[in-house]
Coordinates of C-alpha atoms in Angstrom, one line a residue:
M1386 CA -13.8 1.5 21.3
T1387 CA -10.9 -0.5 22.6
A1388 CA -7.5 1.0 22.0
A1389 CA -5.5 -0.9 19.4
F1390 CA -2.2 0.0 21.0
E1391 CA -1.0 1.0 24.4
D1392 CA 1.3 3.7 23.1
V1393 CA 3.7 4.4 20.3
A1394 CA 6.4 2.2 21.9
D1395 CA 3.8 -0.6 21.8
V1396 CA 3.4 -0.1 18.0
V1397 CA 7.2 -0.4 17.6
R1398 CA 7.4 -3.5 19.7
R1399 CA 4.5 -5.3 18.0
F1400 CA 5.8 -4.4 14.5
D1401 CA 9.2 -5.6 15.5
A1402 CA 7.7 -9.0 16.4
E1403 CA 6.5 -9.2 12.8
D1404 CA 10.1 -8.3 11.5
Y1405 CA 9.0 -4.8 10.5
L1406 CA 11.4 -2.2 11.9
L1407 CA 9.5 1.1 12.3
D1408 CA 11.0 4.5 12.9
F1409 CA 9.4 6.6 15.6
G1410 CA 7.6 8.9 13.2
T1411 CA 5.9 6.2 11.2
A1412 CA 5.0 4.4 14.4
S1413 CA 3.4 7.6 15.8
A1414 CA 1.4 8.0 12.6
L1415 CA 0.1 4.5 12.7
Y1416 CA -0.7 4.8 16.4
L1417 CA -2.8 7.9 15.8
A1418 CA -4.6 6.4 12.8
A1419 CA -5.6 3.4 14.9
A1420 CA -6.4 5.4 18.0
L1421 CA -8.4 8.1 16.3
R1422 CA -9.8 5.9 13.5
R1423 CA -8.7 8.6 11.0
P1424 CA -7.6 7.7 7.5
L1425 CA -3.8 7.9 7.2
L1426 CA -2.1 9.0 4.0
L1427 CA 1.4 7.6 3.6
E1428 CA 3.6 9.2 1.0
G1429 CA 7.1 8.5 0.0
E1430 CA 9.3 7.3 -2.8
P1431 CA 8.5 3.9 -4.3
G1432 CA 10.0 1.0 -2.4
V1433 CA 10.2 2.6 1.1
G1434 CA 7.7 0.2 2.7
K1435 CA 4.3 2.1 2.6
T1436 CA 2.3 -0.9 1.4
T1437 CA 4.2 -3.3 3.7
A1438 CA 3.4 -1.1 6.7
A1439 CA -0.3 -1.3 6.0
K1440 CA -0.1 -5.1 5.6
A1441 CA 1.9 -5.4 8.8
L1442 CA -0.6 -3.2 10.6
A1443 CA -3.4 -5.7 9.7
T1444 CA -1.3 -8.6 10.9
V1445 CA -0.4 -6.9 14.2
L1446 CA -4.0 -5.9 14.9
G1447 CA -5.3 -9.4 14.0
A1448 CA -7.6 -7.7 11.5
P1449 CA -8.6 -8.6 8.0
L1450 CA -6.8 -6.7 5.2
I1451 CA -9.0 -5.3 2.5
R1452 CA -7.0 -4.0 -0.4
L1453 CA -8.0 -1.6 -3.2
Q1454 CA -5.2 -1.3 -5.8
C1455 CA -5.7 2.0 -7.7
Y1456 CA -5.0 2.5 -11.4
E1457 CA -5.9 4.9 -14.2
G1458 CA -9.6 4.6 -15.1
L1459 CA -10.7 3.1 -11.7
T1460 CA -14.4 3.6 -11.3
A1461 CA -17.0 3.5 -8.5
N1462 CA -18.3 0.2 -9.9
E1463 CA -14.9 -1.3 -9.2
A1464 CA -14.1 0.4 -5.9
L1465 CA -17.4 1.0 -4.1
Y1466 CA -20.2 -1.2 -5.4
D1467 CA -21.8 -2.6 -8.5
W1468 CA -25.0 -4.4 -9.5
N1469 CA -25.3 -8.0 -10.6
Y1470 CA -26.6 -7.1 -14.1
Q1471 CA -26.6 -10.7 -15.3
R1472 CA -28.8 -11.8 -12.3
Q1473 CA -31.1 -8.8 -12.9
L1474 CA -31.5 -9.8 -16.6
L1475 CA -32.3 -13.4 -15.6
T1476 CA -34.9 -12.1 -13.1
I1477 CA -36.5 -9.9 -15.8
R1478 CA -36.7 -12.9 -18.2
L1479 CA -38.1 -15.1 -15.5
A1480 CA -40.7 -12.6 -14.6
E1481 CA -41.7 -12.1 -18.2
S1482 CA -42.1 -15.9 -18.7
R1483 CA -44.4 -16.0 -15.6
G1484 CA -46.3 -12.8 -16.5
D1485 CA -45.2 -11.1 -13.3
G1486 CA -44.6 -7.4 -13.1
L1487 CA -41.3 -5.9 -11.9
T1488 CA -40.6 -2.5 -10.6
E1489 CA -37.2 -0.7 -10.4
D1490 CA -37.2 -1.4 -6.7
D1491 CA -37.5 -5.1 -7.3
L1492 CA -34.3 -5.0 -9.5
F1493 CA -32.2 -2.7 -7.4
A1494 CA -32.6 -4.6 -4.1
E1495 CA -30.1 -5.9 -1.6
E1496 CA -29.9 -9.3 -3.3
F1497 CA -28.5 -7.8 -6.5
L1498 CA -25.9 -5.6 -4.8
L1499 CA -22.2 -6.5 -5.3
E1500 CA -19.8 -5.3 -2.7
R1501 CA -16.5 -3.9 -3.9
P1502 CA -13.6 -3.2 -1.5
I1503 CA -14.9 0.0 0.1
L1504 CA -18.5 -1.1 0.6
H1505 CA -17.3 -4.5 1.8
C1506 CA -15.2 -2.6 4.4
V1507 CA -18.2 -0.5 5.5
R1508 CA -20.5 -3.5 5.8
Y1509 CA -17.9 -5.8 7.5
R1510 CA -19.4 -7.2 10.7
G1511 CA -16.5 -9.2 12.2
P1512 CA -15.2 -8.8 15.7
T1513 CA -12.2 -6.7 14.7
P1514 CA -12.5 -3.7 12.3
P1515 CA -10.7 -4.3 9.1
V1516 CA -7.7 -2.5 7.7
L1517 CA -8.4 -1.0 4.3
L1518 CA -5.4 -0.3 2.1
I1519 CA -6.1 2.1 -0.7
D1520 CA -2.9 1.5 -2.6
E1521 CA -1.2 4.1 -4.9
I1522 CA -4.1 6.5 -4.9
D1523 CA -2.0 8.8 -7.1
R1524 CA -2.4 6.3 -10.0
A1525 CA -6.2 6.9 -10.1
D1526 CA -7.8 9.8 -11.9
D1527 CA -8.5 13.0 -10.1
E1528 CA -12.3 12.3 -10.3
F1529 CA -11.9 9.1 -8.3
E1530 CA -10.8 11.1 -5.3
A1531 CA -14.3 12.7 -5.1
L1532 CA -15.8 9.2 -4.8
L1533 CA -13.8 8.6 -1.7
L1534 CA -14.7 11.8 0.3
E1535 CA -17.9 10.5 1.9
F1536 CA -16.2 7.3 3.0
L1537 CA -13.0 9.0 4.3
G1538 CA -15.0 11.6 6.2
E1539 CA -17.9 9.5 7.6
A1540 CA -17.0 5.8 7.0
S1541 CA -20.1 5.5 4.9
V1542 CA -21.2 4.8 1.4
T1543 CA -24.4 5.9 -0.2
V1544 CA -26.1 3.6 -2.7
P1545 CA -28.9 5.8 -4.2
E1546 CA -31.3 2.9 -4.6
L1547 CA -30.8 1.5 -1.1
G1548 CA -29.7 4.4 1.1
T1549 CA -26.5 5.0 3.2
F1550 CA -24.5 2.3 4.7
T1551 CA -22.3 3.3 7.7
A1552 CA -19.6 1.2 9.4
E1553 CA -20.5 -0.1 12.8
Q1554 CA -16.8 0.1 13.7
H1555 CA -14.6 2.6 12.0
P1556 CA -12.1 0.7 9.9
V1557 CA -8.4 1.6 9.9
V1558 CA -7.8 3.2 6.5
V1559 CA -4.3 3.6 5.0
L1560 CA -3.8 5.3 1.7
T1561 CA -0.5 5.3 -0.1
S1562 CA 0.9 7.6 -2.7
N1563 CA 4.2 7.8 -4.6
R1564 CA 3.4 11.5 -5.5
S1565 CA 3.2 10.8 -9.2
R1566 CA 0.6 13.6 -9.1
D1567 CA -0.7 16.0 -6.5
L1568 CA -3.8 14.9 -4.5
H1569 CA -6.7 17.3 -3.9
D1570 CA -6.9 19.3 -0.7
A1571 CA -10.3 17.8 0.1
L1572 CA -8.8 14.4 0.3
R1573 CA -5.8 15.5 2.3
R1574 CA -8.0 17.3 4.8
R1575 CA -9.8 14.1 5.7
C1576 CA -6.5 12.2 6.4
L1577 CA -3.7 12.2 8.8
Y1578 CA -0.4 12.5 7.0
H1579 CA 3.1 11.0 7.1
W1580 CA 6.0 11.0 4.8
I1581 CA 8.1 7.8 4.8
D1582 CA 11.7 8.6 3.9
Y1583 CA 14.5 6.2 2.9
P1584 CA 15.9 4.6 6.1
E1585 CA 19.3 5.7 7.3
P1586 CA 22.1 3.3 6.6
A1587 CA 22.1 1.6 10.0
R1588 CA 18.3 0.9 9.9
A1589 CA 18.4 -0.1 6.3
A1590 CA 21.1 -2.7 7.2
A1591 CA 19.0 -3.9 10.1
I1592 CA 15.9 -4.3 7.9
V1593 CA 17.8 -6.2 5.3
R1594 CA 19.4 -8.4 8.0
R1595 CA 16.0 -9.3 9.2
T1596 CA 14.7 -10.0 5.7
V1597 CA 17.7 -11.8 4.3
P1598 CA 19.3 -13.6 7.3
V1599 CA 21.5 -15.8 5.1
A1600 CA 23.5 -12.8 3.9
A1601 CA 26.8 -12.0 5.6
S1602 CA 26.8 -8.9 7.7
P1603 CA 29.7 -7.2 5.8
L1604 CA 27.8 -7.8 2.6
I1605 CA 24.7 -6.2 4.0
E1606 CA 26.6 -3.2 5.3
H1607 CA 28.4 -2.6 2.1
A1608 CA 25.3 -3.2 -0.1
T1609 CA 23.1 -0.8 1.9
R1610 CA 25.9 1.8 1.9
F1611 CA 26.2 1.5 -1.9
V1612 CA 22.4 1.8 -2.4
G1613 CA 22.5 5.0 -0.4
R1614 CA 25.1 6.4 -2.7
A1615 CA 23.2 5.2 -5.8
R1616 CA 20.2 7.2 -4.8
E1617 CA 22.3 10.4 -5.2
L1618 CA 22.9 9.5 -8.9
D1619 CA 20.8 10.8 -11.8
L1620 CA 18.6 7.7 -12.0
D1621 CA 15.2 7.3 -13.5
K1622 CA 14.1 5.0 -10.7
P1623 CA 16.2 5.4 -7.5
P1624 CA 16.3 2.1 -5.6
G1625 CA 14.3 1.8 -2.4
I1626 CA 14.5 -0.6 0.5
A1627 CA 12.5 -3.1 -1.6
E1628 CA 15.2 -3.1 -4.3
T1629 CA 17.9 -3.3 -1.7
I1630 CA 16.3 -6.5 -0.2
D1631 CA 16.0 -7.9 -3.7
W1632 CA 19.6 -7.1 -4.5
V1633 CA 21.0 -8.6 -1.3
S1634 CA 18.8 -11.7 -1.8
A1635 CA 20.2 -12.0 -5.4
L1636 CA 23.8 -11.7 -4.1
A1637 CA 23.1 -14.4 -1.4
A1638 CA 21.5 -16.7 -4.0
L1639 CA 24.7 -16.3 -6.2
G1640 CA 26.8 -17.2 -3.2
V1641 CA 28.4 -13.8 -3.1
A1642 CA 29.7 -12.8 0.3
D1643 CA 31.7 -9.8 -0.6
L1644 CA 31.0 -7.0 -3.2
V1645 CA 34.6 -7.2 -4.5
R1646 CA 33.9 -10.5 -6.2
D1647 CA 33.7 -10.2 -10.0
D1648 CA 30.4 -12.0 -10.3
A1649 CA 28.7 -9.5 -7.9
I1650 CA 28.1 -7.2 -10.9
Q1651 CA 25.8 -9.8 -12.4
S1652 CA 23.2 -9.1 -9.7
L1653 CA 22.6 -5.4 -10.5
S1654 CA 19.5 -6.3 -12.5
A1655 CA 17.8 -6.5 -9.1
L1656 CA 18.8 -2.9 -8.3
A1657 CA 18.6 -1.0 -11.6
K1658 CA 15.4 -1.3 -13.6
T1659 CA 16.1 0.6 -16.8
P1660 CA 18.9 0.3 -19.4
D1661 CA 20.2 3.8 -18.6
D1662 CA 20.1 3.2 -14.9
R1663 CA 21.9 -0.1 -15.4
T1664 CA 24.8 1.7 -17.1
I1665 CA 25.0 4.4 -14.4
V1666 CA 24.7 2.0 -11.5
Q1667 CA 27.2 -0.4 -13.0
D1668 CA 29.8 2.3 -13.4
A1669 CA 29.3 3.5 -9.9
F1670 CA 29.4 -0.1 -8.6
T1671 CA 32.7 -0.8 -10.3
D1672 CA 34.2 2.3 -8.6
Y1673 CA 32.7 1.4 -5.3
A1674 CA 33.9 -2.3 -5.4
H1675 CA 37.4 -1.1 -6.4
G1676 CA 37.4 1.2 -3.4
L1677 CA 36.5 -1.7 -1.1
A1678 CA 39.2 -3.9 -2.6
T1679 CA 41.9 -1.2 -2.3
G1680 CA 40.7 0.4 0.9

């Protein structure tokens, strides 16, 4: 198996070329996931860049990205595999019209199998192993985790009617979680683990500067500093780096170059996502802007 990266510094360099600024800890976790072909569980608050990291990893590796978005009620038929019941029914009717006999093996054959994201990942035969993103695993039901254990441990999926399919090349698997519920120990044991924290102000400013190059540097510095303070408030949904980027983009779109301008407050809908948060953030912003104007 050819190494995906030379070392951790290579991960940082190659992500930097894709305008994703990695901290050393996240770079180390991604390096080990790619080198060891072990699933990587990324946890962190919403908006810190977990999903974006997996997408950037696929781009950097030149690998296809296969994404499974988790949600409550997600089943094996939607995540692993399913059967083409309509085609099976047509086959039964056609056999009946011809007087042909059908067995169960005839109906549950390869031609009727529908690949869902995980089986598609296992059966992928391209030159580069895919990157599988299992996004927001904490949104799925507890029972769904048990369906993943065989795949996470052995890179295989068993279809009772056909047997076990095993990946020729272990994919790079990234799971993300916002910790809306605790994940089972059995799943955690099969994964490497890394917590992505909010970036420190200097790195947050560098990330926003890359993403919103039209924004003035003083605006970016003041905005990222304010977002850091806003996270310390009693908010229902503290803003992450994604919301910071949205806010600075909104300010730039409004032509705002300095937070002391009166119309800057109109952009807070990009930062606060509930009515209560809007009130708290607006009050804090008013004080912050006043401090900038008088300081």
